[in-house]
Amino acid sequence: MSMILSASVIRVRDGLPLSASTDYEQSSGMQECRKYFKMLARKLAQLPDRCTLKTGHYNINFISSMGVSYMMLCTEKYPNVLAFSFLDELQKEFITTYNMMKTNTAVRPYCFIEFDNFIQRTKQRYNNPRSLSTKINLSDMQMEIKLRPPYQIPLCELGSANGATSAFSVDCKGAGKISSAHQRLEPATLSGIVAFILSLLCGALNLIRGFHAIESLLQSDGEDLNYIIAFFLGTAACLYQCYLLLYYTSWRNVKSFLTLGLICLCNMYLYELRNLWQLFFHVTVGAFVTLQIWLRQAQGKAPDHDV
């Protein structure tokens, strides 16, 4: 029989469980899924805001919003549209009932355990789909899932539930590359935003000077083609720094230092076309952005709470 078995509300930044439904089934499969719940809770900050993990006869689905994740366990044949509609209802009710200040300052696990009453009532409704009177909402959710399907978490990305290496890891060597593309960075700071704007400004200045250099080259033979290349390389380096500031990639810090080196080389070559203040500005901005890239790292591993 397809049905929802349990649900939890978890804080994203550290995996702290805020509320959960009471589980009555004690099968070995359920026990293993609870371990997957714990493992996912530690990685929520590094995962997209809508995901599915398939664990044999059970599926774990979750959505994250405003620093809180809503996670549920259901049987493998339970419809996706009902699963995410259920999670959407939990999210709306939780946001309405509790403000962000309370969730951010909570220190004890399950400090909003009274929310379990709403989880249980909603779970009973969704376990009897004929009683649902939300046809329009389900239609909207079906369209949303079709346009933006949940990220399928490879089981090998978590490892086995008992802590040993997953048997699937041999066949999933590429999973790390997939997960790194979805890994989240720490929240942007004011200095990071300033660095992003300054890097865009330097890229725009290089681009404008590059087009002017092309015009000069077409009008006369006095302009060096290498200057044009240096301007456009400088533009590309500044834009790539913006990309590294926003997104996580492998070897991110190394790439940022290599990009800074390219900016320095371009400005050294353009020494005759720029005064000292202009050179100082471009190199200093490049160094400042590199520092911000280095400071804004991927969100770290969350502490182990008893989910």
Coordinates of N, CA and C in Angstrom, one line a residue, residues 37-265:
F37 N 17.9 9.5 7.2 CA 17.4 10.8 7.6 C 18.5 11.6 8.3
K38 N 19.2 11.0 9.2 CA 20.3 11.6 9.9 C 21.4 12.1 9.0
M39 N 21.7 11.2 8.0 CA 22.8 11.6 7.1 C 22.4 12.7 6.2
L40 N 21.2 12.7 5.8 CA 20.7 13.9 4.9 C 20.6 15.2 5.7
A41 N 20.2 15.1 7.0 CA 20.1 16.3 7.8 C 21.5 17.0 8.0
R42 N 22.6 16.2 7.9 CA 23.9 16.8 8.0 C 24.3 17.5 6.7
K43 N 23.7 17.1 5.6 CA 24.1 17.6 4.3 C 23.1 18.5 3.7
L44 N 22.0 18.9 4.4 CA 21.0 19.8 3.8 C 21.5 21.1 3.3
A45 N 22.5 21.7 4.0 CA 23.1 22.9 3.5 C 23.8 22.8 2.2
Q46 N 24.2 21.6 1.8 CA 25.0 21.4 0.6 C 24.1 20.9 -0.6
L47 N 22.8 20.7 -0.3 CA 21.9 20.1 -1.3 C 20.9 21.1 -1.9
P48 N 20.4 20.9 -3.1 CA 19.3 21.8 -3.6 C 18.1 21.8 -2.7
D49 N 17.2 22.7 -3.0 CA 16.0 22.9 -2.2 C 14.9 22.0 -2.4
R50 N 15.0 21.1 -3.4 CA 14.0 20.0 -3.6 C 14.7 18.8 -4.1
C51 N 14.6 17.7 -3.3 CA 15.4 16.5 -3.6 C 14.6 15.3 -3.3
T52 N 15.0 14.1 -3.9 CA 14.5 12.8 -3.6 C 15.6 11.8 -3.5
L53 N 15.5 11.0 -2.4 CA 16.5 9.9 -2.3 C 15.7 8.6 -2.3
K54 N 16.0 7.7 -3.2 CA 15.3 6.4 -3.3 C 16.1 5.3 -2.6
T55 N 15.5 4.7 -1.6 CA 16.2 3.7 -0.8 C 15.5 2.3 -0.9
G56 N 15.4 1.8 -2.1 CA 14.8 0.5 -2.2 C 13.2 0.6 -2.2
H57 N 12.6 0.1 -1.1 CA 11.1 0.1 -1.0 C 10.6 1.5 -0.5
Y58 N 11.5 2.4 -0.2 CA 11.0 3.7 0.4 C 11.7 4.9 -0.4
N59 N 11.0 6.0 -0.3 CA 11.6 7.2 -0.9 C 11.6 8.3 0.2
I60 N 12.7 9.1 0.2 CA 12.8 10.2 1.1 C 12.7 11.5 0.3
N61 N 11.7 12.3 0.5 CA 11.6 13.6 -0.2 C 11.7 14.7 0.7
F62 N 12.3 15.8 0.3 CA 12.3 17.0 1.1 C 12.4 18.3 0.3
I63 N 11.9 19.4 0.9 CA 12.1 20.7 0.3 C 12.7 21.6 1.4
S64 N 13.4 22.6 1.0 CA 14.0 23.6 2.0 C 13.7 25.0 1.6
S65 N 13.4 25.8 2.6 CA 13.0 27.2 2.4 C 13.2 28.0 3.6
M66 N 13.8 29.2 3.5 CA 14.0 30.1 4.6 C 14.8 29.4 5.8
G67 N 15.7 28.6 5.4 CA 16.6 28.0 6.5 C 16.0 26.8 7.2
V68 N 14.8 26.3 6.7 CA 14.1 25.1 7.3 C 13.8 24.1 6.2
S69 N 14.1 22.8 6.5 CA 13.8 21.8 5.6 C 12.6 20.9 6.1
Y70 N 11.8 20.5 5.2 CA 10.6 19.6 5.5 C 10.8 18.3 4.8
M71 N 11.0 17.2 5.6 CA 11.4 15.9 5.0 C 10.3 14.9 5.3
M72 N 10.1 14.0 4.4 CA 9.1 12.9 4.6 C 9.6 11.6 4.0
L73 N 9.1 10.5 4.6 CA 9.4 9.2 4.2 C 8.1 8.6 3.7
C74 N 8.1 8.0 2.5 CA 6.9 7.3 2.0 C 7.3 6.1 1.3
T75 N 6.4 5.3 0.9 CA 6.6 4.0 0.2 C 7.0 4.4 -1.3
E76 N 7.7 3.5 -2.0 CA 8.2 3.9 -3.3 C 7.2 4.2 -4.3
K77 N 6.0 3.7 -4.2 CA 4.9 3.9 -5.2 C 4.0 5.1 -4.8
Y78 N 4.4 5.8 -3.8 CA 3.5 7.0 -3.4 C 3.8 8.1 -4.5
P79 N 2.7 8.7 -5.0 CA 2.9 9.7 -6.1 C 3.7 10.9 -5.7
N80 N 4.6 11.3 -6.6 CA 5.5 12.4 -6.4 C 4.7 13.7 -6.1
V81 N 3.7 13.9 -6.9 CA 2.9 15.1 -6.8 C 2.3 15.2 -5.4
L82 N 1.8 14.1 -4.9 CA 1.2 14.1 -3.5 C 2.2 14.3 -2.5
A83 N 3.4 13.7 -2.7 CA 4.5 13.9 -1.7 C 4.9 15.3 -1.5
F84 N 5.1 16.0 -2.6 CA 5.6 17.4 -2.6 C 4.5 18.4 -2.2
S85 N 3.3 18.0 -2.5 CA 2.1 18.8 -2.1 C 2.0 18.7 -0.6
F86 N 2.2 17.5 0.0 CA 2.2 17.4 1.4 C 3.3 18.2 2.1
L87 N 4.5 18.2 1.5 CA 5.6 19.0 2.1 C 5.3 20.5 2.0
D88 N 4.7 20.9 0.9 CA 4.3 22.3 0.7 C 3.3 22.7 1.7
E89 N 2.4 21.9 2.1 CA 1.4 22.2 3.2 C 2.1 22.4 4.5
L90 N 3.1 21.5 4.8 CA 3.8 21.6 6.1 C 4.6 22.9 6.1
Q91 N 5.2 23.2 5.0 CA 6.0 24.4 4.9 C 5.1 25.7 5.2
K92 N 4.0 25.8 4.5 CA 3.1 26.9 4.7 C 2.6 27.1 6.1
E93 N 2.2 26.0 6.7 CA 1.7 26.0 8.1 C 2.8 26.4 9.1
F94 N 4.0 25.8 8.9 CA 5.1 26.1 9.8 C 5.6 27.6 9.7
I95 N 5.6 28.1 8.5 CA 6.0 29.5 8.3 C 5.0 30.4 9.0
T96 N 3.7 30.0 8.8 CA 2.6 30.8 9.4 C 2.6 30.8 10.9
T97 N 3.0 29.6 11.5 CA 2.9 29.4 12.9 C 4.1 29.9 13.7
Y98 N 5.3 29.8 13.1 CA 6.5 30.2 13.8 C 7.3 31.2 13.0
N99 N 7.8 32.2 13.6 CA 8.6 33.2 12.9 C 10.1 32.7 12.8
M100 N 10.9 33.4 11.9 CA 12.2 33.0 11.7 C 13.1 33.1 12.9
M101 N 12.8 34.1 13.7 CA 13.6 34.4 14.9 C 13.6 33.1 15.9
K102 N 12.4 32.5 16.0 CA 12.3 31.4 16.9 C 13.0 30.2 16.3
T103 N 12.9 30.0 15.0 CA 13.6 28.8 14.4 C 15.2 29.0 14.4
N104 N 15.6 30.3 14.3 CA 17.0 30.5 14.2 C 17.7 30.5 15.6
T105 N 16.9 30.8 16.6 CA 17.5 30.8 18.0 C 17.2 29.5 18.8
A106 N 16.5 28.5 18.2 CA 16.2 27.3 18.9 C 17.5 26.5 19.2
V107 N 17.6 26.0 20.4 CA 18.8 25.3 20.8 C 18.5 23.8 21.1
R108 N 17.3 23.5 21.5 CA 16.9 22.1 21.9 C 16.3 21.4 20.7
P109 N 16.6 20.1 20.5 CA 16.0 19.3 19.5 C 14.5 19.2 19.8
Y110 N 13.7 19.2 18.8 CA 12.2 19.0 18.9 C 11.5 20.0 19.8
C111 N 12.0 21.3 19.7 CA 11.4 22.3 20.6 C 10.1 22.8 20.0
F112 N 9.7 22.4 18.8 CA 8.4 22.7 18.3 C 7.6 21.4 18.1
I113 N 7.7 20.5 19.1 CA 7.1 19.2 18.9 C 5.6 19.2 18.8
E114 N 5.0 20.4 19.3 CA 3.5 20.5 19.1 C 3.1 20.6 17.7
F115 N 4.0 20.9 16.8 CA 3.7 20.9 15.4 C 3.4 19.5 14.9
D116 N 3.7 18.5 15.6 CA 3.4 17.1 15.3 C 1.9 16.9 15.1
N117 N 1.1 17.6 15.8 CA -0.4 17.5 15.6 C -0.8 17.8 14.2
F118 N -0.2 18.9 13.7 CA -0.6 19.2 12.3 C 0.0 18.2 11.3
I119 N 1.2 17.7 11.6 CA 1.8 16.7 10.7 C 0.9 15.5 10.6
Q120 N 0.5 15.0 11.8 CA -0.3 13.8 11.8 C -1.7 14.0 11.1
R121 N -2.3 15.1 11.3 CA -3.6 15.4 10.6 C -3.4 15.4 9.1
T122 N -2.4 16.1 8.7 CA -2.1 16.2 7.2 C -1.7 14.9 6.6
K123 N -0.9 14.1 7.4 CA -0.5 12.8 6.9 C -1.7 11.9 6.7
Q124 N -2.7 12.0 7.6 CA -3.9 11.1 7.5 C -4.7 11.5 6.3
R125 N -4.8 12.8 6.0 CA -5.5 13.3 4.8 C -4.8 12.8 3.5
Y126 N -3.5 12.9 3.5 CA -2.7 12.5 2.2 C -2.6 11.0 2.1
N127 N -2.8 10.3 3.2 CA -2.8 8.8 3.1 C -4.2 8.3 2.6
N128 N -5.2 9.2 2.5 CA -6.5 8.9 1.9 C -6.8 9.9 0.8
P129 N -6.1 9.8 -0.4 CA -6.2 10.8 -1.4 C -7.6 11.1 -1.9
R130 N -8.6 10.2 -1.7 CA -9.9 10.5 -2.1 C -10.6 11.6 -1.3
S131 N -10.0 11.8 -0.1 CA -10.6 12.8 0.8 C -10.0 14.2 0.5
L132 N -9.0 14.2 -0.4 CA -8.3 15.5 -0.7 C -9.2 16.4 -1.5
S133 N -9.3 17.7 -1.2 CA -10.1 18.6 -2.0 C -9.3 19.7 -2.5
T134 N -8.0 19.3 -3.0 CA -7.1 20.3 -3.5 C -6.7 20.0 -4.9
K135 N -7.6 19.7 -5.7 CA -7.3 19.3 -7.1 C -6.5 20.4 -7.9
I136 N -6.9 21.7 -7.6 CA -6.2 22.8 -8.3 C -4.8 22.9 -7.8
N137 N -4.6 22.8 -6.5 CA -3.2 22.9 -6.0 C -2.4 21.7 -6.5
L138 N -3.0 20.5 -6.6 CA -2.2 19.4 -7.1 C -1.8 19.6 -8.5
S139 N -2.7 20.2 -9.3 CA -2.4 20.5 -10.7 C -1.3 21.4 -10.8
D140 N -1.3 22.5 -9.9 CA -0.2 23.4 -9.9 C 1.2 22.8 -9.5
M141 N 1.1 21.9 -8.5 CA 2.3 21.2 -8.1 C 2.8 20.3 -9.1
Q142 N 1.9 19.6 -9.9 CA 2.3 18.7 -10.9 C 3.1 19.5 -12.0
M143 N 2.6 20.7 -12.4 CA 3.2 21.5 -13.4 C 4.6 22.0 -12.9
E144 N 4.7 22.3 -11.6 CA 5.9 22.8 -11.0 C 7.0 21.7 -11.0
I145 N 6.6 20.5 -10.6 CA 7.5 19.4 -10.6 C 8.0 19.0 -12.0
K146 N 7.1 19.2 -13.0 CA 7.5 18.9 -14.4 C 8.5 19.9 -14.9
L147 N 8.3 21.2 -14.5 CA 9.2 22.3 -14.9 C 10.5 22.2 -14.2
R148 N 10.4 21.9 -12.9 CA 11.6 21.9 -12.0 C 11.6 20.6 -11.2
P149 N 12.0 19.5 -11.8 CA 11.9 18.2 -11.1 C 12.9 18.2 -9.9
P150 N 12.6 17.3 -8.9 CA 13.6 17.3 -7.7 C 14.9 16.6 -8.1
Y151 N 15.9 17.1 -7.5 CA 17.3 16.5 -7.7 C 17.3 15.1 -7.1
Q152 N 17.7 14.1 -7.9 CA 17.8 12.7 -7.5 C 19.1 12.5 -6.8
I153 N 19.1 12.3 -5.5 CA 20.4 12.1 -4.8 C 20.9 10.7 -5.0
P154 N 22.1 10.5 -5.5 CA 22.6 9.1 -5.7 C 22.9 8.5 -4.3
L155 N 22.5 7.3 -4.1 CA 22.7 6.6 -2.8 C 24.2 6.6 -2.4
C156 N 25.0 6.5 -3.5 CA 26.5 6.4 -3.2 C 27.0 7.7 -2.7
E157 N 26.2 8.8 -2.8 CA 26.7 10.1 -2.3 C 26.6 10.2 -0.8
L158 N 25.8 9.3 -0.2 CA 25.7 9.3 1.3 C 26.5 8.2 1.9
G159 N 26.8 7.1 1.1 CA 27.4 6.0 1.7 C 26.3 5.1 2.2
S160 N 26.7 4.0 2.9 CA 25.7 3.1 3.4 C 25.2 3.6 4.8
A161 N 24.0 3.2 5.2 CA 23.4 3.7 6.4 C 24.1 3.3 7.6
N162 N 24.9 2.2 7.6 CA 25.6 1.8 8.8 C 27.0 2.4 8.9
G163 N 27.3 3.4 8.0 CA 28.6 4.1 8.1 C 29.7 3.5 7.3
A164 N 29.5 2.3 6.7 CA 30.5 1.7 5.9 C 30.4 2.2 4.4
T165 N 31.4 1.9 3.6 CA 31.3 2.4 2.2 C 30.2 1.8 1.5
S166 N 29.5 2.5 0.7 CA 28.3 2.0 0.0 C 28.8 1.0 -1.1
A167 N 28.0 0.0 -1.3 CA 28.3 -1.0 -2.4 C 28.1 -0.4 -3.8
F168 N 27.4 0.8 -3.8 CA 27.2 1.4 -5.1 C 28.3 2.3 -5.5
S169 N 29.3 2.6 -4.6 CA 30.3 3.6 -4.8 C 31.2 3.4 -6.0
V170 N 31.4 2.1 -6.3 CA 32.3 1.7 -7.4 C 31.7 2.2 -8.7
D171 N 30.3 2.2 -8.8 CA 29.6 2.5 -10.0 C 29.3 4.0 -10.1
C172 N 29.6 4.7 -9.0 CA 29.1 6.1 -8.9 C 30.2 7.1 -8.7
K173 N 31.3 6.9 -9.4 CA 32.5 7.8 -9.2 C 32.2 9.2 -9.6
G174 N 31.2 9.3 -10.5 CA 30.9 10.7 -11.0 C 30.0 11.4 -10.1
A175 N 29.4 10.8 -9.0 CA 28.4 11.4 -8.2 C 29.0 12.6 -7.5
G176 N 30.3 12.5 -7.1 CA 30.9 13.7 -6.4 C 30.9 14.9 -7.2
K177 N 31.1 14.7 -8.6 CA 31.0 15.9 -9.5 C 29.6 16.5 -9.5
I178 N 28.6 15.6 -9.5 CA 27.2 16.1 -9.5 C 26.9 16.9 -8.3
S179 N 27.3 16.3 -7.1 CA 27.0 17.0 -5.9 C 27.7 18.3 -5.7
S180 N 29.0 18.3 -6.2 CA 29.7 19.6 -6.0 C 29.1 20.7 -6.8
A181 N 28.4 20.4 -7.9 CA 27.7 21.4 -8.7 C 26.6 22.0 -7.9
H182 N 26.0 21.2 -7.0 CA 24.8 21.7 -6.2 C 25.3 22.1 -4.8
Q183 N 26.5 22.1 -4.5 CA 27.0 22.4 -3.1 C 26.8 23.9 -2.9
R184 N 26.3 24.2 -1.7 CA 26.0 25.6 -1.4 C 27.2 26.3 -0.7
L185 N 27.3 27.6 -1.0 CA 28.3 28.4 -0.3 C 27.7 29.1 0.9
E186 N 28.6 29.6 1.7 CA 28.1 30.3 2.9 C 27.4 31.6 2.4
P187 N 26.5 32.2 3.2 CA 25.8 33.4 2.8 C 26.7 34.5 2.4
A188 N 26.4 35.3 1.4 CA 27.2 36.4 0.9 C 27.3 37.5 2.0
T189 N 28.4 38.0 2.2 CA 28.6 39.1 3.1 C 28.6 40.5 2.3
L190 N 28.5 41.6 3.1 CA 28.5 42.9 2.4 C 29.8 43.1 1.6
S191 N 31.0 42.7 2.2 CA 32.2 42.8 1.5 C 32.2 41.9 0.2
G192 N 31.6 40.8 0.3 CA 31.5 39.9 -0.9 C 30.7 40.6 -2.0
I193 N 29.6 41.2 -1.6 CA 28.7 41.9 -2.6 C 29.5 43.1 -3.3
V194 N 30.2 43.8 -2.4 CA 31.1 44.9 -3.0 C 32.1 44.4 -3.9
A195 N 32.7 43.3 -3.6 CA 33.8 42.7 -4.4 C 33.1 42.3 -5.8
F196 N 31.9 41.7 -5.7 CA 31.3 41.3 -7.0 C 31.0 42.5 -7.9
I197 N 30.5 43.6 -7.3 CA 30.2 44.8 -8.1 C 31.5 45.4 -8.7
L198 N 32.6 45.5 -7.9 CA 33.8 46.0 -8.4 C 34.4 45.2 -9.5
S199 N 34.3 43.8 -9.3 CA 34.8 43.0 -10.4 C 34.0 43.1 -11.7
L200 N 32.7 43.3 -11.6 CA 31.9 43.6 -12.8 C 32.3 44.9 -13.4
L201 N 32.6 45.9 -12.6 CA 33.1 47.2 -13.0 C 34.4 47.1 -13.8
C202 N 35.3 46.4 -13.2 CA 36.6 46.2 -13.9 C 36.5 45.5 -15.3
G203 N 35.6 44.5 -15.3 CA 35.3 43.8 -16.5 C 34.7 44.7 -17.6
A204 N 33.8 45.5 -17.1 CA 33.1 46.5 -18.1 C 34.2 47.5 -18.6
L205 N 35.0 48.0 -17.7 CA 36.1 48.9 -18.2 C 37.0 48.3 -19.2
N206 N 37.4 47.0 -18.9 CA 38.3 46.3 -19.9 C 37.6 46.1 -21.2
L207 N 36.3 45.8 -21.1 CA 35.5 45.5 -22.4 C 35.4 46.8 -23.2
I208 N 35.1 47.9 -22.6 CA 35.0 49.2 -23.3 C 36.3 49.6 -23.9
R209 N 37.4 49.4 -23.2 CA 38.7 49.8 -23.7 C 39.1 48.8 -24.9
G210 N 38.7 47.6 -24.8 CA 38.9 46.6 -25.8 C 38.2 47.0 -27.1
F211 N 37.0 47.5 -27.1 CA 36.3 47.9 -28.3 C 36.9 49.2 -28.8
H212 N 37.3 50.1 -27.9 CA 38.0 51.3 -28.4 C 39.3 50.9 -29.1
A213 N 40.0 49.9 -28.6 CA 41.2 49.5 -29.2 C 41.0 48.9 -30.6
I214 N 39.8 48.2 -30.8 CA 39.5 47.6 -32.1 C 39.2 48.7 -33.1
E215 N 38.5 49.8 -32.6 CA 38.2 50.9 -33.5 C 39.5 51.6 -33.9
S216 N 40.4 51.8 -33.0 CA 41.7 52.4 -33.4 C 42.5 51.5 -34.4
L217 N 42.4 50.2 -34.2 CA 43.1 49.3 -35.1 C 42.5 49.4 -36.5
L218 N 41.2 49.5 -36.6 CA 40.5 49.6 -37.9 C 40.8 50.9 -38.6
Q219 N 41.0 52.0 -37.8 CA 41.2 53.3 -38.4 C 42.6 53.6 -38.8
S220 N 43.6 53.0 -38.0 CA 45.0 53.1 -38.3 C 45.8 51.9 -37.9
D221 N 47.0 51.9 -38.3 CA 47.9 50.8 -37.9 C 48.7 51.0 -36.6
G222 N 48.2 52.0 -35.9 CA 49.0 52.4 -34.7 C 48.7 51.5 -33.5
E223 N 47.6 50.8 -33.5 CA 47.2 50.0 -32.3 C 47.7 48.6 -32.4
D224 N 48.2 48.1 -31.3 CA 48.8 46.7 -31.3 C 47.6 45.7 -31.0
L225 N 47.6 44.7 -31.8 CA 46.5 43.6 -31.7 C 46.6 43.0 -30.3
N226 N 47.8 42.9 -29.8 CA 48.0 42.2 -28.5 C 47.3 43.0 -27.4
Y227 N 47.2 44.3 -27.5 CA 46.5 45.1 -26.5 C 45.0 44.7 -26.5
I228 N 44.5 44.5 -27.6 CA 43.0 44.1 -27.7 C 42.9 42.8 -27.0
I229 N 43.8 41.8 -27.3 CA 43.7 40.5 -26.6 C 43.8 40.7 -25.1
A230 N 44.7 41.5 -24.6 CA 44.9 41.8 -23.2 C 43.7 42.3 -22.5
F231 N 43.0 43.3 -23.2 CA 41.8 43.8 -22.7 C 40.7 42.8 -22.5
F232 N 40.5 42.0 -23.6 CA 39.4 41.0 -23.5 C 39.8 39.8 -22.6
L233 N 41.0 39.5 -22.4 CA 41.4 38.5 -21.4 C 41.2 39.0 -20.0
G234 N 41.4 40.3 -19.8 CA 41.1 40.9 -18.5 C 39.6 40.9 -18.2
T235 N 38.8 41.1 -19.3 CA 37.4 41.1 -19.1 C 36.9 39.7 -18.7
A236 N 37.4 38.7 -19.4 CA 37.1 37.3 -19.1 C 37.5 36.9 -17.7
A237 N 38.7 37.4 -17.3 CA 39.2 37.0 -15.9 C 38.3 37.6 -14.9
C238 N 37.8 38.9 -15.0 CA 37.0 39.5 -14.1 C 35.6 38.8 -14.0
L239 N 35.0 38.4 -15.1 CA 33.8 37.7 -15.1 C 33.9 36.4 -14.5
Y240 N 35.0 35.7 -14.7 CA 35.2 34.4 -14.1 C 35.4 34.5 -12.6
Q241 N 36.0 35.6 -12.1 CA 36.0 35.8 -10.7 C 34.6 36.0 -10.1
C242 N 33.8 36.7 -10.8 CA 32.4 36.8 -10.4 C 31.7 35.4 -10.3
Y243 N 32.0 34.6 -11.2 CA 31.4 33.2 -11.2 C 31.9 32.4 -10.0
L244 N 33.2 32.5 -9.8 CA 33.8 31.8 -8.6 C 33.3 32.3 -7.3
L245 N 32.9 33.6 -7.3 CA 32.4 34.2 -6.0 C 31.0 33.7 -5.8
L246 N 30.3 33.3 -6.8 CA 28.8 33.0 -6.7 C 28.7 31.5 -6.5
Y247 N 29.5 30.7 -7.2 CA 29.2 29.2 -7.3 C 30.4 28.4 -6.8
Y248 N 30.1 27.2 -6.3 CA 31.2 26.3 -5.9 C 31.6 25.4 -7.0
T249 N 32.9 25.3 -7.2 CA 33.5 24.4 -8.2 C 34.7 23.7 -7.5
S250 N 35.1 22.6 -8.1 CA 36.3 21.9 -7.6 C 37.5 22.8 -7.9
W251 N 38.5 22.7 -7.0 CA 39.7 23.5 -7.1 C 39.4 25.0 -7.2
R252 N 38.4 25.5 -6.5 CA 37.9 26.8 -6.6 C 39.0 27.9 -6.2
N253 N 39.7 27.6 -5.1 CA 40.7 28.5 -4.6 C 41.9 28.6 -5.6
V254 N 42.3 27.5 -6.1 CA 43.4 27.5 -7.0 C 43.0 28.3 -8.3
K255 N 41.8 28.1 -8.8 CA 41.3 28.8 -10.0 C 41.3 30.3 -9.7
S256 N 40.9 30.7 -8.5 CA 40.8 32.1 -8.2 C 42.2 32.8 -8.2
F257 N 43.3 32.1 -7.7 CA 44.6 32.6 -7.7 C 45.2 32.6 -9.1
L258 N 44.9 31.6 -9.9 CA 45.3 31.7 -11.3 C 44.7 32.8 -12.1
T259 N 43.4 33.1 -11.8 CA 42.7 34.2 -12.4 C 43.3 35.5 -12.0
L260 N 43.6 35.6 -10.7 CA 44.3 36.9 -10.3 C 45.7 37.0 -11.0
G261 N 46.4 35.9 -11.2 CA 47.7 36.0 -11.9 C 47.5 36.5 -13.3
L262 N 46.4 36.1 -14.0 CA 46.1 36.5 -15.4 C 45.7 38.0 -15.4
I263 N 45.0 38.5 -14.4 CA 44.7 39.9 -14.3 C 46.0 40.7 -14.1
C264 N 46.9 40.2 -13.3 CA 48.2 41.0 -13.1 C 49.0 41.0 -14.4
L265 N 49.0 39.9 -15.1 CA 49.8 39.8 -16.4 C 49.2 40.8 -17.4

